[in-house]
Short mmCIF file of C-alpha atoms in Angstrom, two decimals:
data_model
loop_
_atom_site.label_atom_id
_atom_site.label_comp_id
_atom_site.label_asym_id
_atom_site.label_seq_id
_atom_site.Cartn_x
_atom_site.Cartn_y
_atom_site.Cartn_z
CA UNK A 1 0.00 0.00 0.00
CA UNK A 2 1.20 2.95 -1.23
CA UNK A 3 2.15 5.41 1.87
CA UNK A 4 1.50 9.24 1.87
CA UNK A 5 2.85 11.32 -1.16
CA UNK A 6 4.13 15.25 -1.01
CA UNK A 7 5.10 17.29 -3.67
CA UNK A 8 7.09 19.35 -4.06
CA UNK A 9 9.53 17.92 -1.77
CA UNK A 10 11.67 21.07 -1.98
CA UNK A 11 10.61 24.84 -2.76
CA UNK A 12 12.71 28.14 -2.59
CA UNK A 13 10.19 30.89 -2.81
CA UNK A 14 10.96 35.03 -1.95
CA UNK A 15 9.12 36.95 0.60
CA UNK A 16 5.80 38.39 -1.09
CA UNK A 17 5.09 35.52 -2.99
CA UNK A 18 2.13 32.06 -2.50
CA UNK A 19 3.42 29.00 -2.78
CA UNK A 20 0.69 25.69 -2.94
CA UNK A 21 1.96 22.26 -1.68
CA UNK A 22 0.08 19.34 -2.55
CA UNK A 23 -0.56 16.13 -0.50
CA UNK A 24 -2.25 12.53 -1.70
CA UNK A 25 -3.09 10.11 1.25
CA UNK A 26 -2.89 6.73 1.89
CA UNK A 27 -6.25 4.75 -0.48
CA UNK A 28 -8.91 4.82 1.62
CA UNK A 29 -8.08 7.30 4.16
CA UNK A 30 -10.60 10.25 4.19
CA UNK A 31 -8.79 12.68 6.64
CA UNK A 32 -6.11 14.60 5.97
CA UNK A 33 -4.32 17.24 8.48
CA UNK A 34 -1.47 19.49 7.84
CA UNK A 35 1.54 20.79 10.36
CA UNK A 36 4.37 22.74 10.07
CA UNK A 37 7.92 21.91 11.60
CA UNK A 38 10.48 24.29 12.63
CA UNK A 39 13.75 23.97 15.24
CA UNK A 40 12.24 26.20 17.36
CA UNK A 41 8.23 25.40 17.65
CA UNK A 42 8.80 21.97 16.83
CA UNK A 43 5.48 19.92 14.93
CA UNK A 44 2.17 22.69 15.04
CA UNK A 45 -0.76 21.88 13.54
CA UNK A 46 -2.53 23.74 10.85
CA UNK A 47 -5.78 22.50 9.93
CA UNK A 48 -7.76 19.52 9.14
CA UNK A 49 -9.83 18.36 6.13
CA UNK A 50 -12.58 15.10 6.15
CA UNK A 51 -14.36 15.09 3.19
CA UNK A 52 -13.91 18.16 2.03
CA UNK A 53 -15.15 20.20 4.76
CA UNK A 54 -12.23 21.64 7.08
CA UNK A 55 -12.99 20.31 10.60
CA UNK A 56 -10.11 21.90 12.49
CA UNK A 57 -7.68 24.99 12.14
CA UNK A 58 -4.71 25.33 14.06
CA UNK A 59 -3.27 29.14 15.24
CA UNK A 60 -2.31 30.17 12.02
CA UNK A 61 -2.80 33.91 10.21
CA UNK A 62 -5.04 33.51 7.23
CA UNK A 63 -2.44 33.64 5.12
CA UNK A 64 -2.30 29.53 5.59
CA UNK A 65 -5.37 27.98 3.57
CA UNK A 66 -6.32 24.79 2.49
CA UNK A 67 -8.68 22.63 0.28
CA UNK A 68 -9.50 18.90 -0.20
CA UNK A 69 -10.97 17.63 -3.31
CA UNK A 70 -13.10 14.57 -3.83
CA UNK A 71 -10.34 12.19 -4.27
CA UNK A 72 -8.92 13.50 -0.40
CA UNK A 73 -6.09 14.72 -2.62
CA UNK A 74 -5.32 18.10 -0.08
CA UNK A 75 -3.40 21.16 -0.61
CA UNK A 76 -2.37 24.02 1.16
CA UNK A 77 -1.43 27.28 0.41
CA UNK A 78 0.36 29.90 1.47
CA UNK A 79 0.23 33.48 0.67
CA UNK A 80 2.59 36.61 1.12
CA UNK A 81 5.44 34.52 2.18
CA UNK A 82 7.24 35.57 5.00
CA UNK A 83 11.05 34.99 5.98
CA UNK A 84 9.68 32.84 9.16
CA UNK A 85 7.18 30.51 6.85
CA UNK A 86 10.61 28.43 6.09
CA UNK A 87 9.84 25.29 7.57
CA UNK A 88 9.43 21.32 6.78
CA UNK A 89 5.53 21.50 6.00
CA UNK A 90 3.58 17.47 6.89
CA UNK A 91 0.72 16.00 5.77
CA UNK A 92 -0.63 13.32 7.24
CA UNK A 93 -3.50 11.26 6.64
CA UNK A 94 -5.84 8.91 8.67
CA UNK A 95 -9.14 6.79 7.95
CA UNK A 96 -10.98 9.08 9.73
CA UNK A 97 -11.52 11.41 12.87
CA UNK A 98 -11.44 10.42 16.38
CA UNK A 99 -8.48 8.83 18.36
CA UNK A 100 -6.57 7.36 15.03
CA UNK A 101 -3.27 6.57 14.20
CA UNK A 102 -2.09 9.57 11.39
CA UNK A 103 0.39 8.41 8.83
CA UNK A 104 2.87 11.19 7.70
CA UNK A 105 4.43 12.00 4.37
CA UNK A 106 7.70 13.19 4.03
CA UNK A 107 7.05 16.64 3.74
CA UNK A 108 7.69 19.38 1.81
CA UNK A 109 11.02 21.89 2.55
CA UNK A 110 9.75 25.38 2.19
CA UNK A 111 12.78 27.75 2.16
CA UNK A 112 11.62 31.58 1.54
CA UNK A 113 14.38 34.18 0.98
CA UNK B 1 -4.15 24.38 28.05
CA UNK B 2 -2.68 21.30 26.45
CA UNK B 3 0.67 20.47 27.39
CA UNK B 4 3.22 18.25 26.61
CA UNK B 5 6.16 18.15 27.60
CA UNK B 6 9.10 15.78 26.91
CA UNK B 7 12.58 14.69 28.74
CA UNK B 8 15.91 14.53 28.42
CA UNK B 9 16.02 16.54 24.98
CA UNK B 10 18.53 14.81 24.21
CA UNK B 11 20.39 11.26 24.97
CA UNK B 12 23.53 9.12 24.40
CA UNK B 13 23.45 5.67 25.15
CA UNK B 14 26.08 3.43 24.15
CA UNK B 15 25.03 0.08 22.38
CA UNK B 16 23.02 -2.38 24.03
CA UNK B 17 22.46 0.30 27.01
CA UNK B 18 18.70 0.28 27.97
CA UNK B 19 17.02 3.43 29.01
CA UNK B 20 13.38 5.13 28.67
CA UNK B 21 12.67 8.11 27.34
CA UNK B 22 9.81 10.43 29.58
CA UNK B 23 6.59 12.32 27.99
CA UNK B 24 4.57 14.42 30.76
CA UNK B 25 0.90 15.42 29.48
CA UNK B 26 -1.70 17.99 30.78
CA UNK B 27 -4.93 17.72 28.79
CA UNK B 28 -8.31 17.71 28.72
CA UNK B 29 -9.49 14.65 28.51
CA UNK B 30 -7.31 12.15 26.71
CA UNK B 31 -8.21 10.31 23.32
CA UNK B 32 -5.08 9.06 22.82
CA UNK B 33 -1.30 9.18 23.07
CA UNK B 34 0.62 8.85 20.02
CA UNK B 35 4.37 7.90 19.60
CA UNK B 36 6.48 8.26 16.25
CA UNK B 37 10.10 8.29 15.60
CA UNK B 38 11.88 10.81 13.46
CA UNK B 39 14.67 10.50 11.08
CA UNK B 40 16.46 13.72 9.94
CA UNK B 41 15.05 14.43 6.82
CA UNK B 42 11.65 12.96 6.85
CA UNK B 43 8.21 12.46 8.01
CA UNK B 44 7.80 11.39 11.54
CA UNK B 45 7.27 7.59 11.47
CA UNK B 46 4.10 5.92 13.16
CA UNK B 47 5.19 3.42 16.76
CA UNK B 48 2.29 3.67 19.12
CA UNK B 49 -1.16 4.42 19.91
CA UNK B 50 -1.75 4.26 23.46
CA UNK B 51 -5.80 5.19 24.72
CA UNK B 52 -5.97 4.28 28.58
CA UNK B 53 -3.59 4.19 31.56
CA UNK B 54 -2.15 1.10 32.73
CA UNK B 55 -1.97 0.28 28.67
CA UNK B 56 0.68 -1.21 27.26
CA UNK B 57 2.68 -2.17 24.06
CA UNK B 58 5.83 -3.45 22.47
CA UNK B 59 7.60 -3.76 19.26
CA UNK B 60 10.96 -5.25 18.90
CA UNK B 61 12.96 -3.07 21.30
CA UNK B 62 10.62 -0.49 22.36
CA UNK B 63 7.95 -0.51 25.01
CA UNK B 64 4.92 2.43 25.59
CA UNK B 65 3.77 2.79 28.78
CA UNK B 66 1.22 4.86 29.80
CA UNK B 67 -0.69 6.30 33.16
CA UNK B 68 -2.86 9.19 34.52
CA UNK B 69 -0.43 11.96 33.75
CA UNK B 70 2.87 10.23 31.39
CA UNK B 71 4.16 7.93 29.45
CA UNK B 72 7.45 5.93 29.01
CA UNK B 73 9.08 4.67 26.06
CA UNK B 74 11.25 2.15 26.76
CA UNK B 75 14.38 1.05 24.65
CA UNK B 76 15.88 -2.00 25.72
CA UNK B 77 19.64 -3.20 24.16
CA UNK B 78 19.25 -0.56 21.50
CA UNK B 79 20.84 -0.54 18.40
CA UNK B 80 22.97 2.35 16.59
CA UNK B 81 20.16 1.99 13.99
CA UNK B 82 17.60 3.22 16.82
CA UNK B 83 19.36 6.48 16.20
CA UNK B 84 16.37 9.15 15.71
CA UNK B 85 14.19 11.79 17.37
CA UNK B 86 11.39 10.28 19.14
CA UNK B 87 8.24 12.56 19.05
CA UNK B 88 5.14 11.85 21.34
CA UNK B 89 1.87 13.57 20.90
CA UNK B 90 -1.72 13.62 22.08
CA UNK B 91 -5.42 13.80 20.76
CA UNK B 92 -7.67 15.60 23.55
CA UNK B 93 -10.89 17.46 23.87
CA UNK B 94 -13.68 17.89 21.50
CA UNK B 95 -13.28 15.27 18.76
CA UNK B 96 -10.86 17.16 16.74
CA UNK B 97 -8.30 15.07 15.09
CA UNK B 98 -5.40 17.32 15.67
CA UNK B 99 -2.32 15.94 17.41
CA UNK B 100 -0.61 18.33 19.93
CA UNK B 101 3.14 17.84 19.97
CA UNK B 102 5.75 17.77 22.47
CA UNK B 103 9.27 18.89 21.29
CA UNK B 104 11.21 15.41 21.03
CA UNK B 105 13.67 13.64 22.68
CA UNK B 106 17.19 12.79 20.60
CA UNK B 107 18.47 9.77 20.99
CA UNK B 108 21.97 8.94 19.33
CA UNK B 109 23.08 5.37 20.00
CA UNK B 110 26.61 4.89 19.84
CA UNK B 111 28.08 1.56 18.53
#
């Protein structure tokens, strides 16, 4: 079974400008969340999808948005990049809601100069 | 407010040296308590799901623990290739499926 799938798996972007990362989950699995990782916040979630309907949204400016089509297929984006939106950005994707194991991709390197 | 909070930050243990790594929780109400491993690089890695104190489970070298308030993971004769950050995380409240993070603990295994 194929695991989850991120692309781009690198991105170098300058401040001002959006940037969308895309994420496919595991067959079957309905639920997909997103989080960002830096060195100093550590794993900090962003928001959840389940069928298309966002269930959950982290602390996050509106800049961060995010969609999930009919497929699950999710992507986020980001607008007006900022120098401290550089971060390792994880999807991760689980049958459903509730108290689930979530299954990670390998996530997507955001570097914005 | 959800806490978590994890300990030492970081650790060297020398091959075959058995330790446990601590994670300290304050939430409200407890769905679960997650454990993944990290490699540097990539995604964290799914372990454990533990739901209820007194609950416990293996795989090869590692053991979850968990009561009221923490759990333990616990690596016994590790190998250099248990080398990774170990993440543990929690699902509280409302029926949200967020997880809320604690910062990690290091370990480095030296052969």
């Amino acid at each position: 079974k194929a695991g989850v799938t991120q692309t781009p798996r690198y991105l170098i972007k300058t401040r001002g400008q959006q940037v969308t990362l895309s994420c496919s989950p595991i067959s079957g699995h309905r639920s997909v969340s997103w989080y960002q990782q830096t060195p100093g916040q550590g794993l900090q979630f962003l928001f959840e999808y389940f069928s298309e309907t966002q269930r959950n949204k982290g602390n996050f400016p509106g800049r961060f948005s995010g969609r999930q089509f009919s497929n699950s297929r999710s992507e986020m984006n980001v607008s007006t990049l900022e120098l401290g939106d550089s971060a390792l950005y994880l999807c991760a994707s689980s049958w459903g809601t509730g108290a689930n194991e979530q299954f990670f991709g390998p996530g997507t390197r955001l570097t914005v100069l | 407010e959800d806490q978590v909070t994890q300990s030492p930050e970081a650790l060297r243990l020398q091959e075959g040296e058995s330790s446990s790594l601590n994670c300290s929780y304050t939430v409200s109400g407890l769905r679960g308590l997650f454990w993944y491993r990290q490699d540097p690089g990539k995604g964290p890695e799914f372990l454990f799901t533990l739901y209820s104190a007194g609950e416990e489970k293996e795989k090869e070298r590692l053991k979850a623990t968990l009561t009221k308030k923490e759990s333990f993971l616990h690596i016994t004769a590790p190998k250099p290739e248990d080398s990774a950050t170990y993440l543990c995380a929690v699902q509280a409240g409302s029926g949200a499926n967020n997880l809320f993070f604690g910062t990690g603990t290091r370990l480095t295994v030296i052969p």
